[in-house]
Coordinates of N, CA and C in Angstrom, one line a residue:
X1 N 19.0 45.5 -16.2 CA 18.0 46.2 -15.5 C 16.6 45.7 -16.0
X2 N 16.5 45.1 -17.5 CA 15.0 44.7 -18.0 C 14.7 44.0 -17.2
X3 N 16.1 43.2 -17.0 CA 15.6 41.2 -16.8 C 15.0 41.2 -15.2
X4 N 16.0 42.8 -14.7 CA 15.3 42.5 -12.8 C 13.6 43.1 -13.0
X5 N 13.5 44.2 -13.6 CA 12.5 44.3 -13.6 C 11.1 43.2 -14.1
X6 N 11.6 42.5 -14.9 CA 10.8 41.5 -15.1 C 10.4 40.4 -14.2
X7 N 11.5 40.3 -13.8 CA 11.5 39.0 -12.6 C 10.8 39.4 -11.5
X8 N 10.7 40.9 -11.1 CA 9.8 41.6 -10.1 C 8.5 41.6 -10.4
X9 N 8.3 41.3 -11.7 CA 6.6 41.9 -12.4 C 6.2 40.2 -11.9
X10 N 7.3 39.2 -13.0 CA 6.6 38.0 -13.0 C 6.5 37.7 -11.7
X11 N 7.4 37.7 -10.5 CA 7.3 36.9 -9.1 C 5.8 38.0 -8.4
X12 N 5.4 39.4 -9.1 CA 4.5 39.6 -7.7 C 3.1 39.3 -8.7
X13 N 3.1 39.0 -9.8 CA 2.1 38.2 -10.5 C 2.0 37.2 -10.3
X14 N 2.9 36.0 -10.4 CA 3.0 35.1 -10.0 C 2.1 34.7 -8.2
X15 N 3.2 35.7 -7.8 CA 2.6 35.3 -5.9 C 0.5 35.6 -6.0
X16 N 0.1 37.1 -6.2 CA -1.0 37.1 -6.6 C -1.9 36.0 -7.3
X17 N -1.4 35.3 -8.4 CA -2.2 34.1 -8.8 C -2.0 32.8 -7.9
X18 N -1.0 32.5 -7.0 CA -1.1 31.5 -6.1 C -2.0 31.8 -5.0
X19 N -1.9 33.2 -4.3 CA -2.8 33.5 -3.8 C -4.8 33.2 -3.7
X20 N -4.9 33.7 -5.3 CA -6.3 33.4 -5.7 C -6.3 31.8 -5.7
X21 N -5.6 31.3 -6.5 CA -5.4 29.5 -6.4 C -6.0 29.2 -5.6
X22 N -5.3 28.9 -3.8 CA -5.5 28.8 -3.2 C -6.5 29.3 -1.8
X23 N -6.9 30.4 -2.5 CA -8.6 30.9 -1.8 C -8.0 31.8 -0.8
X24 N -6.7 31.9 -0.7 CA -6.4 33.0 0.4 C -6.5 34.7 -0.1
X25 N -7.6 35.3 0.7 CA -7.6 36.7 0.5 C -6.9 37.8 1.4
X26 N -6.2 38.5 0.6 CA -5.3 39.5 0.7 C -5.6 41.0 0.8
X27 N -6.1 41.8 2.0 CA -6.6 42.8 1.7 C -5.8 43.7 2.4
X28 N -5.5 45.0 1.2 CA -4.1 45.5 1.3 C -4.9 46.9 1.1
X29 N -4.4 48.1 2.0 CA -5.7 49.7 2.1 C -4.1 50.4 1.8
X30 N -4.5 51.0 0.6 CA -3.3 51.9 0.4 C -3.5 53.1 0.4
X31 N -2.5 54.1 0.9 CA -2.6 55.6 1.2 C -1.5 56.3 0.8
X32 N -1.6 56.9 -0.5 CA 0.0 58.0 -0.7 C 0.7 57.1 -0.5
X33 N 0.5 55.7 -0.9 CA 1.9 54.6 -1.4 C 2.5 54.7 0.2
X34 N 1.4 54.6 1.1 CA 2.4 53.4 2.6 C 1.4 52.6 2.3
X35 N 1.3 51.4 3.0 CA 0.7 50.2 3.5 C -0.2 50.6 4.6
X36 N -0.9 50.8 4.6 CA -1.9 50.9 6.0 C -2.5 49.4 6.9
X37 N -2.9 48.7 5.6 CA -3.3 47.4 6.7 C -2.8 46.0 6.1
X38 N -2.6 44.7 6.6 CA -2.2 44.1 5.4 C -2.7 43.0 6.1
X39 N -3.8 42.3 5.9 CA -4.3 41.1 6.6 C -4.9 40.1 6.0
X40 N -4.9 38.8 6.3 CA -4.4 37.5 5.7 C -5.7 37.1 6.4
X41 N -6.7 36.7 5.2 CA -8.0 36.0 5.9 C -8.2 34.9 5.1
X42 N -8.6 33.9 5.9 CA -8.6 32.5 5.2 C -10.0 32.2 5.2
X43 N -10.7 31.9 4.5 CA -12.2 31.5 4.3 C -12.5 30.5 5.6
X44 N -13.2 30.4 5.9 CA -14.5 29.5 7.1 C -14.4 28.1 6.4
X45 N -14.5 27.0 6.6 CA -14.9 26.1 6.5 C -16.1 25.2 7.6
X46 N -17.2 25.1 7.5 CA -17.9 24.8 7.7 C -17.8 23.8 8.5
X47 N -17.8 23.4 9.8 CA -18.1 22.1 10.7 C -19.3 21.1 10.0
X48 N -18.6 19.4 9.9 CA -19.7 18.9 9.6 C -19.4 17.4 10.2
X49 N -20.8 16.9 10.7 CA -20.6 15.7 11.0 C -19.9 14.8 10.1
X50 N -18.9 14.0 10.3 CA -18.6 12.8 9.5 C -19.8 11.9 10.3
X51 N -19.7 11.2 8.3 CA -20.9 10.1 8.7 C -20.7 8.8 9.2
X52 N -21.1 8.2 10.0 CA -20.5 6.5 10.2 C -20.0 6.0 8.7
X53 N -19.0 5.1 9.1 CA -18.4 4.8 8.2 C -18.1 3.6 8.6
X54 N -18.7 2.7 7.4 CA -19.3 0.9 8.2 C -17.6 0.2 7.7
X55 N -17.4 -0.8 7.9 CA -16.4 -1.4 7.5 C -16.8 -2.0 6.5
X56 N -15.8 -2.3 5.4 CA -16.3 -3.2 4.0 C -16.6 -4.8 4.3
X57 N -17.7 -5.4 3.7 CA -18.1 -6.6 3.7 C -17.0 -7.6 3.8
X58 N -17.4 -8.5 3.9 CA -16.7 -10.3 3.4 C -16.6 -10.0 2.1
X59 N -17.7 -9.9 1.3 CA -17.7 -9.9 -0.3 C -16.9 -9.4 -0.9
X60 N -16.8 -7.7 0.0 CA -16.1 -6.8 -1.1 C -14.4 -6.6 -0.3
X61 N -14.0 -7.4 0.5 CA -12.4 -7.8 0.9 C -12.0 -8.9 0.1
X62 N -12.7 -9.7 -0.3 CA -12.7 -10.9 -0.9 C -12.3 -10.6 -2.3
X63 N -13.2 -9.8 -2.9 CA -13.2 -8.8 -4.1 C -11.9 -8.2 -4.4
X64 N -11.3 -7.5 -3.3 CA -10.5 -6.5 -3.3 C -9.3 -7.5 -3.5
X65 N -9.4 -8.3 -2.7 CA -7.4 -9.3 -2.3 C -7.5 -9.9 -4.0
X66 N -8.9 -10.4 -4.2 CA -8.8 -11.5 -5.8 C -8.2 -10.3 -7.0
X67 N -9.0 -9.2 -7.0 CA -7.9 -8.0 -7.8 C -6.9 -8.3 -7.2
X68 N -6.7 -7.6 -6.0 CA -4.6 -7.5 -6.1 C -3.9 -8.6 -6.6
X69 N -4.6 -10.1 -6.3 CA -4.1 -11.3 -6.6 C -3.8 -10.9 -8.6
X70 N -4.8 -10.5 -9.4 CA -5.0 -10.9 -10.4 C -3.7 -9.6 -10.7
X71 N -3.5 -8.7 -10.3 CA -2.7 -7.6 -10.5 C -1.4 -8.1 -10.7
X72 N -1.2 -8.9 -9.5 CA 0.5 -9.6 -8.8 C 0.7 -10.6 -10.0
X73 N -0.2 -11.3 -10.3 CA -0.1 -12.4 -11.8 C 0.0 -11.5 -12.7
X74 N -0.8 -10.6 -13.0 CA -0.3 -9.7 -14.2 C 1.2 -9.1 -14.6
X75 N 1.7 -8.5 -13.1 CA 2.9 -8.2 -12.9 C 3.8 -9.4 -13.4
X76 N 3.5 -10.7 -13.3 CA 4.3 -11.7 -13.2 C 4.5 -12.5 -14.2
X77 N 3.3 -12.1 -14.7 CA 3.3 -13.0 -16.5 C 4.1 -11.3 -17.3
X78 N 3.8 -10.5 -17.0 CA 4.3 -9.2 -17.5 C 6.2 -9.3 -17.5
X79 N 6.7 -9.3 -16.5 CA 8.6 -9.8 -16.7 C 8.6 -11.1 -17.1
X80 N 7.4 -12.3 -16.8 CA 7.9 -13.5 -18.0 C 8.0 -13.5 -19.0
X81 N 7.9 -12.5 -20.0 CA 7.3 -11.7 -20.6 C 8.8 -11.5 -21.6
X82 N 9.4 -10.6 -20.9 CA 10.7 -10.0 -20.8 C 11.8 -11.2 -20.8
X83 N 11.8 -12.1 -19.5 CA 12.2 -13.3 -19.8 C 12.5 -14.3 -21.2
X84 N 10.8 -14.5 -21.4 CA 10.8 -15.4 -22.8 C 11.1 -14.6 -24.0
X85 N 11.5 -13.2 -24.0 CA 11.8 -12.2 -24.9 C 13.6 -12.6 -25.2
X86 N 14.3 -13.0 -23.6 CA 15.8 -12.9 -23.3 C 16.1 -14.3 -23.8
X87 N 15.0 -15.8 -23.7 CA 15.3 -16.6 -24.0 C 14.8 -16.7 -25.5
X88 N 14.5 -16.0 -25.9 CA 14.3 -16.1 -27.6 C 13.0 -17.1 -27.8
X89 N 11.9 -17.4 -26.9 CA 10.9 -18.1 -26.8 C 9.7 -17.2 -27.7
X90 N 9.5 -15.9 -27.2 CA 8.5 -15.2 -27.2 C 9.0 -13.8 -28.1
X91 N 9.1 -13.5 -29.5 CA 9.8 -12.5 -30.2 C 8.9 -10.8 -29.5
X92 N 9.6 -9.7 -29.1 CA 9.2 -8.5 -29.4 C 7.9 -8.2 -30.4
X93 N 6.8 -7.9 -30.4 CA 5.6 -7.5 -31.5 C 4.8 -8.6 -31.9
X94 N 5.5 -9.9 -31.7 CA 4.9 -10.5 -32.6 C 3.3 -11.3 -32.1
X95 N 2.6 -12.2 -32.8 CA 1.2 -12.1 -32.8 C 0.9 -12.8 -31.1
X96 N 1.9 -13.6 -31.0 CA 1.7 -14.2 -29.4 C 2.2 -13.1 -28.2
X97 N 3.2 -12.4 -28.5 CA 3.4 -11.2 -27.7 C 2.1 -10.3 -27.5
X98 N 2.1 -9.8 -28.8 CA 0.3 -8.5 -28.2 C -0.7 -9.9 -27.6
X99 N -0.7 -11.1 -28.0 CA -2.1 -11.5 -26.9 C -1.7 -11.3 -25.6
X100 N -0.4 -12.1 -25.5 CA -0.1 -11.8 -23.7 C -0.3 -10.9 -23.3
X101 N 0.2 -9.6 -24.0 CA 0.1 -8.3 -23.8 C -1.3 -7.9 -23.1
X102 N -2.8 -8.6 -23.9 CA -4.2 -8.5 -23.8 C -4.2 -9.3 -22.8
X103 N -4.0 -10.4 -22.4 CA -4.0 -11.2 -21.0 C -3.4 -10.4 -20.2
X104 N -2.5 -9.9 -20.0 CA -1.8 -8.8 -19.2 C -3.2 -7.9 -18.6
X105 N -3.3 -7.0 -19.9 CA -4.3 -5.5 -19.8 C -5.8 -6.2 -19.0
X106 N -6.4 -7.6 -19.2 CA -7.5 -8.0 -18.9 C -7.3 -8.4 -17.8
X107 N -5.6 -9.0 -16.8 CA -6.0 -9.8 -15.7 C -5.8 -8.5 -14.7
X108 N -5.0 -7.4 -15.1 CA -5.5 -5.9 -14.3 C -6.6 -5.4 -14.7
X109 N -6.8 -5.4 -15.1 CA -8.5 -5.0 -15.3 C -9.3 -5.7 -14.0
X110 N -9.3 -7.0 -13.8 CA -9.8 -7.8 -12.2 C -10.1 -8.9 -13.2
X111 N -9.7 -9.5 -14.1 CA -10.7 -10.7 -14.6 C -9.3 -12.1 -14.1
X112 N -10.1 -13.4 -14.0 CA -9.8 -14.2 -13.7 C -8.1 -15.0 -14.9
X113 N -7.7 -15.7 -13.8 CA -6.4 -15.9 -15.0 C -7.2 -17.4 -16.3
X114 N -7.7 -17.9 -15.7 CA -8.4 -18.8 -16.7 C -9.4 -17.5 -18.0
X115 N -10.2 -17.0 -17.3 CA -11.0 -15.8 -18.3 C -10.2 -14.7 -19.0
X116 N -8.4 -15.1 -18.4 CA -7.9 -14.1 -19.4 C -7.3 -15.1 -20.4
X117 N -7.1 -16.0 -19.7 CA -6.2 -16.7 -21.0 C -7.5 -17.1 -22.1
X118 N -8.5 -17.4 -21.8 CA -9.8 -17.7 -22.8 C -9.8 -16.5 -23.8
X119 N -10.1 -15.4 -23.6 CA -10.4 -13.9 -24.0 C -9.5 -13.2 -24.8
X120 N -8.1 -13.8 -24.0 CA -7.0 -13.5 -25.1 C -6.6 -14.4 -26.4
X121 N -6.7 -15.7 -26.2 CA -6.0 -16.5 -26.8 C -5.0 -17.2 -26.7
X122 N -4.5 -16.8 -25.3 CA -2.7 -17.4 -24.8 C -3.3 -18.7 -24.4
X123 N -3.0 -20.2 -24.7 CA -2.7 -21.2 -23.6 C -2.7 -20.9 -21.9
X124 N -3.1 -21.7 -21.6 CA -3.0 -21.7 -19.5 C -1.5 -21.7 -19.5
X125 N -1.3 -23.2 -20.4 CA 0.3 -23.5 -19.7 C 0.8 -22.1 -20.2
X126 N 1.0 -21.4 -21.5 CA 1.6 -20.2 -21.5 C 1.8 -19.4 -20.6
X127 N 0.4 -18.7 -20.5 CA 0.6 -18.2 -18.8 C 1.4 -18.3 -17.8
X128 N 1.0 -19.8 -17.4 CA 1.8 -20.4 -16.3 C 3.4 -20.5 -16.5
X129 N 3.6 -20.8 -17.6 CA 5.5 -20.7 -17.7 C 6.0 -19.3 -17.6
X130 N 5.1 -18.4 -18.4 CA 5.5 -17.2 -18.0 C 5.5 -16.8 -16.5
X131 N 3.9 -17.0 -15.7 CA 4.3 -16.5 -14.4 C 5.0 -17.3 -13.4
X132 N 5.3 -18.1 -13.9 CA 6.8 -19.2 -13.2 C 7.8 -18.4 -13.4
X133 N 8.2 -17.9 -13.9 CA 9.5 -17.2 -14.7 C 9.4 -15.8 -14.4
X134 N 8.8 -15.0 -14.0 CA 7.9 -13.7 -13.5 C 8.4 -13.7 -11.9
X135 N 7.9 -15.1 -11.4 CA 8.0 -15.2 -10.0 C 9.1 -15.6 -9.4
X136 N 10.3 -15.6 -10.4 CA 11.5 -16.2 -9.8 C 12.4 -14.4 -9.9
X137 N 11.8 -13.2 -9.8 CA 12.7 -12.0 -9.9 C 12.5 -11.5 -8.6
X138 N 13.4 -10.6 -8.6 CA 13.7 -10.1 -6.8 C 12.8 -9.3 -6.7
X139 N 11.5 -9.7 -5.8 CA 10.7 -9.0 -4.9 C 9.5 -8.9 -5.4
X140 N 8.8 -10.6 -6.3 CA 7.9 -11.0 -6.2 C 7.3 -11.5 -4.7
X141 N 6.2 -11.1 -4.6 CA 5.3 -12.1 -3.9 C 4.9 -13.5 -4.2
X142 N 4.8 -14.1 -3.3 CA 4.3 -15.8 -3.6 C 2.9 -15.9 -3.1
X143 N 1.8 -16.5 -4.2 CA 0.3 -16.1 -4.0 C 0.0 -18.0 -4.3
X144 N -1.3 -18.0 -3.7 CA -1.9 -19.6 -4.7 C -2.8 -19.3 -5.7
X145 N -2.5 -20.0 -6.3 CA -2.9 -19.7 -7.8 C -3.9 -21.6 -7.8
X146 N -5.0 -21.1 -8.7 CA -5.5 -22.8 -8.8 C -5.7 -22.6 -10.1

């Protein structure tokens, strides 16, 4: 009998704080314990013009695809990664693993695959065998890379 009573307290406390949550007001006229009114008023939201809304430049599409590009490399040196881990090339922790790791974190960040291998310390060819090896798993994309 505690536990139903509880579950009655928690669910009509419960319903009450979802109610305030979500902005819906509940206005309930009580008389000698009947219900008199019980109506459900949802706040106004205001009519407003949307503003023109221009399409994005040349620049900033250009911008946008060279991130995703740099993301898809990231992804791709990231399981080469895992690969050179399986072929015993590249050990778990060790000092060449965290740079990749930072070439990884930099070429999602949007920086270039040449300015991540600079910044980190990994070789290009590094890179590059890794995202060779990255790009041969099921359900890579194929990008040009210079």
């Amino acid at each position: 009998m505690k536990y139903l009573t509880c579950l009655l307290l928690t669910s009509s406390i419960f319903s009450s704080f979802i109610e305030v949550a979500s902005g819906v007001q509940t206005s309930v006229l009580v008389n000698k314990g009947d219900i008199k009114k019980d109506a459900l008023t949802l706040p106004q939201v205001p009519y407003e013009k949307t503003r023109n809304v221009h399409p994005p430049s040349v620049q900033e599409t250009k911008r946008r695809l060279a991130q995703e590009i740099s993301i898809q490399i990231a992804n791709d040196i990231a399981y080469g990664l895992v690969v050179a881990h399986d072929k015993k090339q590249i050990g778990y922790g060790t000092k060449m693993y965290r740079k990749v790791q930072t070439a990884i974190n930099l070429l999602r960040r949007g920086a270039g695959l040449n300015g991540a291998s600079r910044r980190s310390g990994v070789p290009r060819s590094v890179l590059d065998q890794l995202m060779k090896w990255g790009q041969e798993r099921p359900g890579a994309s194929l990008y040009h890379v210079e």
